[in-house]
CSV table of C-alpha atoms and ligand atoms in Angstrom, one decimal:
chain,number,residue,atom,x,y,z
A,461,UNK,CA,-15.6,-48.7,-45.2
A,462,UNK,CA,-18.3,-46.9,-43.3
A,463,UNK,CA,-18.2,-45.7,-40.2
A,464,UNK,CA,-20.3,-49.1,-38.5
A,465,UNK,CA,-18.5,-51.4,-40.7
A,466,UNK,CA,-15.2,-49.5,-39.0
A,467,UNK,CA,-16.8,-50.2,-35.6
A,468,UNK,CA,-17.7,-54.0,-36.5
A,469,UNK,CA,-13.9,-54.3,-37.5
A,470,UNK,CA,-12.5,-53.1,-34.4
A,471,UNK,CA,-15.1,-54.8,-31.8
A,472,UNK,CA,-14.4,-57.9,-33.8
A,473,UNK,CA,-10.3,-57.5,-33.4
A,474,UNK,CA,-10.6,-56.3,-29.8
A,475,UNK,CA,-12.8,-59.6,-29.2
A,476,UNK,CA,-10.1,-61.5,-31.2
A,477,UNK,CA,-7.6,-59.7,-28.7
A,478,UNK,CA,-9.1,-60.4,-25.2
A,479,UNK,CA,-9.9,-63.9,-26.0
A,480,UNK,CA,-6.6,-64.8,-27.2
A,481,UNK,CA,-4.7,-62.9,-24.2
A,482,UNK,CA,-7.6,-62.4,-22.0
A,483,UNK,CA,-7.2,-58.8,-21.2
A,484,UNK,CA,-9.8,-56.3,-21.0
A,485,UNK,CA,-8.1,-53.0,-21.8
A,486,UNK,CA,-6.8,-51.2,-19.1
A,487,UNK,CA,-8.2,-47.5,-17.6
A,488,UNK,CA,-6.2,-44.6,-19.1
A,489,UNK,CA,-4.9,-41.7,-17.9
A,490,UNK,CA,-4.9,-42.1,-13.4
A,491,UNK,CA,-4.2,-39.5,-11.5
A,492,UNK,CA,-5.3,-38.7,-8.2
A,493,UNK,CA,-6.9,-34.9,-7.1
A,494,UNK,CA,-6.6,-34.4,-3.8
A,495,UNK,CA,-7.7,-31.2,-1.6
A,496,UNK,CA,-6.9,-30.8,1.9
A,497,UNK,CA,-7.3,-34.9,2.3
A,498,UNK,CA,-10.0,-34.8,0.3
A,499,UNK,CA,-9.0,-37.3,-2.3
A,500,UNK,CA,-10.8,-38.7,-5.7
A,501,UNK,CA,-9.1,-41.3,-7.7
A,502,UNK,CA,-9.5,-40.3,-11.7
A,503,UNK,CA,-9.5,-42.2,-14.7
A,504,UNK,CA,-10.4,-42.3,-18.6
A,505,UNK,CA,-12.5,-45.4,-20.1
A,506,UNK,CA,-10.3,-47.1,-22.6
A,507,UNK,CA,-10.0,-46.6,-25.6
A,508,UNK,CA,-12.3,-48.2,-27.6
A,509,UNK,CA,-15.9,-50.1,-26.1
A,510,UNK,CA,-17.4,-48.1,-23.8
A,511,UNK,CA,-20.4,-49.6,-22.9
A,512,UNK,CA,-20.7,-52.2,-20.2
A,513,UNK,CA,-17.4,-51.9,-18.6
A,514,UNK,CA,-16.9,-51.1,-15.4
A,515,UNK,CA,-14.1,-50.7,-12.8
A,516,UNK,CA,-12.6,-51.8,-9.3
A,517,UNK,CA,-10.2,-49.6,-7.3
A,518,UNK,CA,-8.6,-51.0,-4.6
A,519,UNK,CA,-6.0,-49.8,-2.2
A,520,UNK,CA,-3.1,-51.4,0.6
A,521,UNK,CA,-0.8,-49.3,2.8
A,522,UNK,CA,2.6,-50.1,2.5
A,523,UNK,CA,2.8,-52.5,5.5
A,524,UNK,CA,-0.5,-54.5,4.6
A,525,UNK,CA,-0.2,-57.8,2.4
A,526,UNK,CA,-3.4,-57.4,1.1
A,527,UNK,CA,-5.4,-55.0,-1.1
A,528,UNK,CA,-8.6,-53.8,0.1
A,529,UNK,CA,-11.6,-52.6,-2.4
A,530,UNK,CA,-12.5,-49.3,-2.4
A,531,UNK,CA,-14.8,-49.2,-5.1
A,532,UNK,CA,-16.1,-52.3,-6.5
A,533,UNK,CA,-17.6,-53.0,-9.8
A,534,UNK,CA,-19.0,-48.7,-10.7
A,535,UNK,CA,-19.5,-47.2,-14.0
A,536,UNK,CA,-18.1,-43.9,-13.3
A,537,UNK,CA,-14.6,-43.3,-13.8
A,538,UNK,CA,-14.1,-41.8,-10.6
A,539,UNK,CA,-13.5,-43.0,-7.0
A,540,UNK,CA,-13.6,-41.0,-3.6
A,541,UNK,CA,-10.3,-42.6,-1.7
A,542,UNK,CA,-10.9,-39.8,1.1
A,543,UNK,CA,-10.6,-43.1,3.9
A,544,UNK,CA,-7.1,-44.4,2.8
A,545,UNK,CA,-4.4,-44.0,6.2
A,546,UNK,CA,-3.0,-40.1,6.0
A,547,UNK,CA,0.2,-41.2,6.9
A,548,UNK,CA,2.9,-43.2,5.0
A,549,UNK,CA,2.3,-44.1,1.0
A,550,UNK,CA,0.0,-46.9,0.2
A,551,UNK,CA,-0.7,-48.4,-3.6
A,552,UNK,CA,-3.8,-47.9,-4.9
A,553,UNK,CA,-4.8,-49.8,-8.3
A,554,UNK,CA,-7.5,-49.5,-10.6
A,555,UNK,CA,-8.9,-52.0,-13.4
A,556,UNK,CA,-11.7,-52.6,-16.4
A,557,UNK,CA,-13.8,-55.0,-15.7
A,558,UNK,CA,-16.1,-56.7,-18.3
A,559,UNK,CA,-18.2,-59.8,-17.8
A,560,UNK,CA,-16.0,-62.3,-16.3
A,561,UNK,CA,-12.7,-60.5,-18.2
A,562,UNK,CA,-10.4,-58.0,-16.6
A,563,UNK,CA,-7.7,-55.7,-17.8
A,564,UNK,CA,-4.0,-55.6,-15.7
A,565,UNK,CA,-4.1,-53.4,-12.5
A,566,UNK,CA,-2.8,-49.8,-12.9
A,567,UNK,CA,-0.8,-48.9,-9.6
A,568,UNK,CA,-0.4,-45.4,-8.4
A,569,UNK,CA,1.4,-44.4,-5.0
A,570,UNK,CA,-0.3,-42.0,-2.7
A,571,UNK,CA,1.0,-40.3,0.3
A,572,UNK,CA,-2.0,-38.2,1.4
A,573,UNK,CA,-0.7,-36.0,4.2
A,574,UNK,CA,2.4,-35.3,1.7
A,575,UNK,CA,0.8,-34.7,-1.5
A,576,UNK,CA,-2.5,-33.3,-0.6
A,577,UNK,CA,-2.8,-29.8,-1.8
A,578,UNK,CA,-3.4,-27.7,1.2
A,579,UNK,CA,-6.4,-25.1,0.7
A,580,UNK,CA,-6.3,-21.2,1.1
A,581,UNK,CA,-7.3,-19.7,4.0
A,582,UNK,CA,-10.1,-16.9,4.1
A,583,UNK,CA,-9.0,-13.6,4.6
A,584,UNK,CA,-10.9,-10.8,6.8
A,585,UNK,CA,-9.4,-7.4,6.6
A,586,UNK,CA,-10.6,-4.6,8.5
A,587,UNK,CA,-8.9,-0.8,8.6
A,588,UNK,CA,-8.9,0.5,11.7
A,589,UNK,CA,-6.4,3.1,11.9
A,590,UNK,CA,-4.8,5.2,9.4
A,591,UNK,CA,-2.2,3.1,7.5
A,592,UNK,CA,-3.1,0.0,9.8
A,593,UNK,CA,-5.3,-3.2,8.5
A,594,UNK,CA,-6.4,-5.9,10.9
A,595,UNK,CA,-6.0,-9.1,8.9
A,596,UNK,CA,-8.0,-12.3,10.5
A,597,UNK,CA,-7.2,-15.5,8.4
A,598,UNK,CA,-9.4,-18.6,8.3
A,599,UNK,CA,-7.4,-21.6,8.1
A,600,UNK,CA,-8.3,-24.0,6.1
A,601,UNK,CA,-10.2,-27.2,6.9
A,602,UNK,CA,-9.8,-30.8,6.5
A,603,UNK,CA,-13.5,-32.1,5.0
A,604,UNK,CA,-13.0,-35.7,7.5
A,605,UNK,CA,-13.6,-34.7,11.3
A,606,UNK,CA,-13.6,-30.5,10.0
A,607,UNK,CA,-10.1,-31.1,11.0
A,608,UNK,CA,-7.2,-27.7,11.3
A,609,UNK,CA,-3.6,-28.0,9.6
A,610,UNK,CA,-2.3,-28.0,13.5
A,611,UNK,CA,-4.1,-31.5,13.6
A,612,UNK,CA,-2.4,-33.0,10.6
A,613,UNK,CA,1.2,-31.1,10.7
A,614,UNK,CA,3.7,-30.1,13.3
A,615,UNK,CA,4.7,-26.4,11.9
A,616,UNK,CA,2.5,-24.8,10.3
A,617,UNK,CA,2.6,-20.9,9.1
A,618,UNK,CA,0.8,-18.2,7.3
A,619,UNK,CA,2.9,-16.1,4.7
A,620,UNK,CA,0.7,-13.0,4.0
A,621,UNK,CA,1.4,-11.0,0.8
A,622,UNK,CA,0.3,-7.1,0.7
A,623,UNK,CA,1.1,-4.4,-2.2
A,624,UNK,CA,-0.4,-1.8,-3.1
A,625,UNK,CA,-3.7,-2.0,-5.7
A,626,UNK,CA,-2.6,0.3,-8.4
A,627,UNK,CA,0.8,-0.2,-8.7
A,628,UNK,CA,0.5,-4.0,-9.2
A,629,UNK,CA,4.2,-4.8,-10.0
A,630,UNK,CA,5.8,-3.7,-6.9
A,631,UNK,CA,5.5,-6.5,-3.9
A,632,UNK,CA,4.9,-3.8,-0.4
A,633,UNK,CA,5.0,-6.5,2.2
A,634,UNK,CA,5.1,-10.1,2.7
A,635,UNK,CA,4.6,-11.3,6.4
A,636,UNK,CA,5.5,-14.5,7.4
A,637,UNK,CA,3.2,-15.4,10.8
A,638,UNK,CA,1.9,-18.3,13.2
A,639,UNK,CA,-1.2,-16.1,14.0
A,640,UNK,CA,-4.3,-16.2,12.5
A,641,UNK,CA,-4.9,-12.8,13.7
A,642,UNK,CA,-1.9,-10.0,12.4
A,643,UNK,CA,-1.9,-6.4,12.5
A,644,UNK,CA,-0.1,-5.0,9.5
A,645,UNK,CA,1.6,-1.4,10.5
A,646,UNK,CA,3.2,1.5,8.5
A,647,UNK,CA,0.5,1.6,5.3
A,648,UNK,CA,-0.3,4.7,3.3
A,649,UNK,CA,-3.3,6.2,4.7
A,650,UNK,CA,-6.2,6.7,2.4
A,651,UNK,CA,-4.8,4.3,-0.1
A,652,UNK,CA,-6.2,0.8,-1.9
A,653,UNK,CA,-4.4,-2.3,-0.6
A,654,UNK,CA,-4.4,-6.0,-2.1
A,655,UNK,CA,-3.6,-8.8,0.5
A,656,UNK,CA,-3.5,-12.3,-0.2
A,657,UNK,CA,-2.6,-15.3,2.0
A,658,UNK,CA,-1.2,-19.2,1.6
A,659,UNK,CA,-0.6,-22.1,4.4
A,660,UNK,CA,2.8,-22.8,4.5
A,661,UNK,CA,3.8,-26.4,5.7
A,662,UNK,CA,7.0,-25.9,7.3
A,663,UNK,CA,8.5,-29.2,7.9
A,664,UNK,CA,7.0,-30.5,4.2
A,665,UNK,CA,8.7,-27.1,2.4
A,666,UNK,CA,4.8,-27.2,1.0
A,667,UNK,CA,3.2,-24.1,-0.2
A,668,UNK,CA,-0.6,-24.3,0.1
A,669,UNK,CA,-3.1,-22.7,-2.6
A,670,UNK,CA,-2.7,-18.7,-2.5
A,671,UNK,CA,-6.4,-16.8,-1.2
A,672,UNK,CA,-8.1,-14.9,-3.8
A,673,UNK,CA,-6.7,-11.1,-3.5
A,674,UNK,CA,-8.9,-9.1,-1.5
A,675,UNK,CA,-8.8,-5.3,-1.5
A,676,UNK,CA,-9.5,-2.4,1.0
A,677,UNK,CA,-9.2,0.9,1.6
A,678,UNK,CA,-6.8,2.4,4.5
A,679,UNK,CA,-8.3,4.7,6.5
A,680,UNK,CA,-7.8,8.9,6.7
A,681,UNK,CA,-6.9,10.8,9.2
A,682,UNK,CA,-8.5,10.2,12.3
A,683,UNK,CA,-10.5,13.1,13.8
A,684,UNK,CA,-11.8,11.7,16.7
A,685,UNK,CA,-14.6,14.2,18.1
A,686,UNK,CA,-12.8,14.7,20.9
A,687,UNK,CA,-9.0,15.8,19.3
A,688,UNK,CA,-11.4,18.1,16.6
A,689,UNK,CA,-13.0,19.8,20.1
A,690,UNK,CA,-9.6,20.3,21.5
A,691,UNK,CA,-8.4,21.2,18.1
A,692,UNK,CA,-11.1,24.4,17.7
A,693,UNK,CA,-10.7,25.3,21.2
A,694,UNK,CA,-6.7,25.6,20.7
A,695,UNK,CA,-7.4,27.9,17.5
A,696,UNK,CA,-10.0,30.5,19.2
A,697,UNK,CA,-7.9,30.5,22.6
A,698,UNK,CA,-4.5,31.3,20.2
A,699,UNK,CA,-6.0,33.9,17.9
A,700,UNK,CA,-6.3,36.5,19.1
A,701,UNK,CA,-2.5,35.9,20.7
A,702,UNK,CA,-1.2,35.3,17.3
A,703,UNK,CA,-3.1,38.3,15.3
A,704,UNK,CA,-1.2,40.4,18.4
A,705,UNK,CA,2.3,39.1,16.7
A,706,UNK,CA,1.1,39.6,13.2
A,707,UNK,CA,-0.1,43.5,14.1
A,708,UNK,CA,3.6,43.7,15.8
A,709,UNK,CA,5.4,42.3,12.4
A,710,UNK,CA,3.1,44.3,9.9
A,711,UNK,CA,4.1,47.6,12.4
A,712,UNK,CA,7.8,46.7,11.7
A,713,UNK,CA,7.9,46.3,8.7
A,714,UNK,CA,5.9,49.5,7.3
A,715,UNK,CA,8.5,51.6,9.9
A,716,UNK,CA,11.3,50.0,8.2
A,717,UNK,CA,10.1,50.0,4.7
A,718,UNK,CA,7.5,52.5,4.7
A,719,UNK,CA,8.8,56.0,7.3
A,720,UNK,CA,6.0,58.4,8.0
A,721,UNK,CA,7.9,61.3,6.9
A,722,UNK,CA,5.8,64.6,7.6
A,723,UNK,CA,7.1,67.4,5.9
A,724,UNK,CA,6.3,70.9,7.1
A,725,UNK,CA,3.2,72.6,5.7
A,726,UNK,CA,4.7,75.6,3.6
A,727,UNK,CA,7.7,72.7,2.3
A,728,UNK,CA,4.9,70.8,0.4
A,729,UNK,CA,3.3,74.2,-0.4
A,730,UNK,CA,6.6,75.3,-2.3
A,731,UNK,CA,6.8,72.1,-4.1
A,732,UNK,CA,3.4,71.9,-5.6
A,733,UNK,CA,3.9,75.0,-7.5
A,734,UNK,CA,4.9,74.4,-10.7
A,735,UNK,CA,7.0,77.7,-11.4
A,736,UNK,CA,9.5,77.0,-8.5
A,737,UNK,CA,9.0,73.2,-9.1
A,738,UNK,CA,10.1,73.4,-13.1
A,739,UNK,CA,13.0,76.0,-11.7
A,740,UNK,CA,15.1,72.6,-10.5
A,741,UNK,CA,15.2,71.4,-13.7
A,742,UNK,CA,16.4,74.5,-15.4
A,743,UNK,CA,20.2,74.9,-16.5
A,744,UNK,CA,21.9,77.7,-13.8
A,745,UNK,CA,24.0,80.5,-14.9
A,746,UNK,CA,27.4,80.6,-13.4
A,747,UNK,CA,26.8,83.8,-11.7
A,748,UNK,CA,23.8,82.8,-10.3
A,749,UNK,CA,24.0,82.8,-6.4
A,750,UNK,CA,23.2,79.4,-4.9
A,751,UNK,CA,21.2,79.5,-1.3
A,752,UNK,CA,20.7,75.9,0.2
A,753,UNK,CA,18.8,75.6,3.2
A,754,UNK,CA,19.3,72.6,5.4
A,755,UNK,CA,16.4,70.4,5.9
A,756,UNK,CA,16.0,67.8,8.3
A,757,UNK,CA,13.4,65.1,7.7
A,758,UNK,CA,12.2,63.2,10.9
A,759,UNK,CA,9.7,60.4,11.5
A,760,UNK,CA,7.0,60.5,13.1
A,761,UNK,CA,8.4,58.3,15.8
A,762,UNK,CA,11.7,60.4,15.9
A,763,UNK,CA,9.6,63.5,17.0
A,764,UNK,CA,10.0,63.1,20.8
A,765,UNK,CA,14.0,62.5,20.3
A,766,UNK,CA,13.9,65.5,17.5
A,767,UNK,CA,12.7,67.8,20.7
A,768,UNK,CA,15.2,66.9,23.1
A,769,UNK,CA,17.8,67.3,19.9
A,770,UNK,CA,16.3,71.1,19.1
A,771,UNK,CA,18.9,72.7,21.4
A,772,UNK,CA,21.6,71.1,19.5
A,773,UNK,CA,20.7,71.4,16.3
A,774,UNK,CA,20.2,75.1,17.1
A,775,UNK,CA,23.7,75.4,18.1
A,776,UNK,CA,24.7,73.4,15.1
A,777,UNK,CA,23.1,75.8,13.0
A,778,UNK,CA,24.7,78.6,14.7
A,779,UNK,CA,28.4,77.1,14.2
A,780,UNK,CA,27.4,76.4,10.3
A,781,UNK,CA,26.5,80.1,10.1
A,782,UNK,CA,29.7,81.2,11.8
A,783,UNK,CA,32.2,79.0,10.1
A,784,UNK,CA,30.6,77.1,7.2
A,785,UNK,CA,34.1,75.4,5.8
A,786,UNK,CA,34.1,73.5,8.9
A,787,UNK,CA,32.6,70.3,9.3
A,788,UNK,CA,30.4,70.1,11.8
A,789,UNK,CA,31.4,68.1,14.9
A,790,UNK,CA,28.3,67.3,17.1
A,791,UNK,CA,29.1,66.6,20.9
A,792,UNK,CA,25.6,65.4,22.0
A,793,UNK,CA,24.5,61.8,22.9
A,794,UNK,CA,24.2,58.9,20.0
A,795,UNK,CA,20.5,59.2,19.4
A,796,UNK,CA,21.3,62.5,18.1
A,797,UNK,CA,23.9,61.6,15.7
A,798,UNK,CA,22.3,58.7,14.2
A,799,UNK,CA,19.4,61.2,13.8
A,800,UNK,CA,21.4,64.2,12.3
A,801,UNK,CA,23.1,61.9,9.4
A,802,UNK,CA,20.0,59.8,8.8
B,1300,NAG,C1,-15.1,-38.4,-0.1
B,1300,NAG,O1,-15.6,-39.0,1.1
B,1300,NAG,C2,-15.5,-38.2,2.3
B,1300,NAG,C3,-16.0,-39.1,3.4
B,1300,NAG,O2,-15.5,-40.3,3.3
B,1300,NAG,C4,-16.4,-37.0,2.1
B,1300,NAG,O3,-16.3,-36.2,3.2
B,1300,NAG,C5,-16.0,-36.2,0.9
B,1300,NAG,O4,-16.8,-35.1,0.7
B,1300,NAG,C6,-16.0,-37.1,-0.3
B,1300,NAG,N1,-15.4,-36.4,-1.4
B,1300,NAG,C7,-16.1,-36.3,-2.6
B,1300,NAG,C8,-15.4,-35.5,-3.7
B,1300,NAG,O5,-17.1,-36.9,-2.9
C-alpha cells in the first residue's frame, strides 16, 4: 500500500475505534518540569492524528472534591501550573480532546515545594588578600512574588565547593555555610582557584542545582606602599651595620686561613737563588757537616708579642748554644710558648 492509502487505513480504524469505545487517545509521555516553583505541565500528542486535537489540564489539591481547569481546550502540548498550592500534593490530569470526544484523564501527583528543583545561586568572588577569596552568593529566586528559599523552607544552607584549577581531581575545600557572604582562608597565594556553589534544603535532604564553576586568581604578596617604605628604610639603616660584620668575618678568616708571614729580607734573597735553592735537593755526603739555623716565623699580628718575647728567645738561644742535647724548657708567660712551638 502507499503511504496515504496507509494513512486512510489507520484514520479509518482509529474512527472505527473511538466510535465503538468512544475514546479519543490519550496524551503520552506527562511529566512535569519544575524550577524553583516554576512549574510547566508536558505532554506528547498521541500517537497517530495530530491535527485538531486539543487538550484540558486540570488540577485539585488533596483536600478539594473538585478539579479545577487550568488550561482549557489549547493546542500546545504544554501547560504553565506555576498557581497550583506549594504545599501538600495535589493531582493534576491532562486529556485529548476532539470535537465532542475525549480520551481517559492521565493523573500525575505534584508536590511543588518538595519536588521543585531548587536553582543555583550566583557566585561573586573577589581576592583580597593573599590566599584569601571573598565569596558573595546570590540565592536563588522564586519567579512568583521574587520570593528567597528562607520564604518557602525552614533550613536552608549553602555548601560551597573549592579546588584548585589545574589539578582538577583533587576536592581542596568544601564549606558548608548559612551566609551568603563567606570568607575562604588558608589558599595558595598566586594560584587559580575553581569554586562552585548549590542550595542545600536541610529539612527536605534536597540538593539544589550546582553554579557554573567560576575561576580566579589569589592574590601575591602584598607590598603595601607603606611595609615596602619601611622595608627600604630597614635595609639602608642595617647596611652599613651588617657590611661591619662581614669586614670582621672576612678578617678572620684570611688570619686563620691565610697568616701574613713576612720573612726577613736576606731569607727570601737566599731562596731565590737557584744555586743554593737546587743545593736542598742534592744527595749529602756522610761527612758533610750539617749547620741548621733556627728560624722563627711570626705574623704580622704576632710582632708586638714577638718584641716583648726577644729577651727570651735570646736566652733560649744562649742555653741551645751552651747545651744543645737538652731540650729546651722555656719559663716565660703562655703567649710565649704558644708562639715558640707554633
Ligand atoms: C508560569 O506562570 C507564572 C505566573 O503565573 C510566571 O511567572 C512564569 O514565568 C510562567 N512560566 C512559564 C514557563 O511560562
Amino acid at each position: 500500500m502507499a503511504p496515504r492509502s496507509w494513512q486512510a487505513f489507520f484514520l479509518l480504524h482509529l474512527l472505527l475505534f473511538w466510535s465503538a469505545y468512544g475514546m479519543v487517545p490519550e496524551p503520552q509521555n506527562v511529566h512535569l518540569h519544575s524550577v524553583m516553583l516554576d512549574s510547566v505541565l508536558k505532554w506528547d500528542p498521541p500517537d497517530f492524528h495530530k491535527e485538531n486535537l486539543v487538550y484540558t489540564v486540570q488540577y485539585k489539591t488533596k483536600f478539594s472534591d473538585v478539579f479545577s481547569d487550568m488550561c482549557r481546550r489549547i493546542v500546545f502540548t504544554k501547560c504553565n501550573v506555576s498557581n497550583i498550592p506549594v504545599y501538600g500534593p495535589s493531582t493534576i490530569q491532562v486529556r485529548t480532546e476532539f470535537e465532542n470526544e475525549y480520551s481517559k484523564w492521565v493523573n500525575i501527583t505534584f508536590t511543588p515545594n518538595r519536588q521543585t528543583h531548587i536553582g543555583p545561586p550566583a557566585i561573586q568572588v573577589e581576592a583580597t588578600k593573599p590566599g584569601v577569596l571573598n565569596v558573595q552568593l546570590i540565592e536563588p529566586r522564586f519567579t512568583r512574588n521574587a520570593g528567597s528559599l528562607k520564604d518557602f523552607y525552614a533550613s536552608v544552607i549553602y555548601r560551597i565547593r573549592i579546588w584548585k584549577k589545574y589539578r582538577n581531581t583533587e576536592q581542596v575545600l568544601e564549606v558548608n555555610t548559612t551566609d551568603t557572604f563567606q570568607v575562604i582562608h588558608d589558599l595558595d597565594p598566586m594560584t587559580t582557584y575553581c569554586l562552585k556553589a548549590q542550595a542545600v534544603i536541610e529539612e527536605l535532604n534536597k540538593d539544589g542545582q550546582w553554579s557554573e564553576p567560576i575561576c580566579t586568581n589569589t592574590t601575591g604578596i602584598d607590598l603595601h606602599p607603606g611595609l615596602l617604605t619601611v622595608a627600604i628604610l630597614l635595609v639602608l639603616i642595617s647596611f652599613p651595620f651588617f657590611s661591619l660584620i662581614i669586614f670582621y668575618i672576612y678578617r678572620r678568616i684570611k688570619y686563620v686561613f691565610f697568616p701574613s708571614y713576612s720573612l726577613p729580607q736576606h731569607f727570601k734573597e737566599f731562596l731565590s737563588k737557584p744555586s743554593y735553592g737546587s743545593q736542598f735537593l742534592m744527595p749529602h755526603s756522610q761527612e758533610e757537616e750539617h749547620v741548621y739555623n733556627k728560624i722563627i716565623v711570626l705574623s704580622e699580628e704576632s710582632k708586638h708579642i714577638a718584641n716583648e718575647c726577644k729577651k727570651q728567645l735570646s736566652n733560649a738561644e744562649q742555653q741551645l748554644k751552651q747545651s744543645p742535647e737538652e731540650n729546651y724548657k722555656p719559663k716565660g708567660g703562655s703567649d710565649c710558648i704558644s708562639l715558640i712551638h707554633t
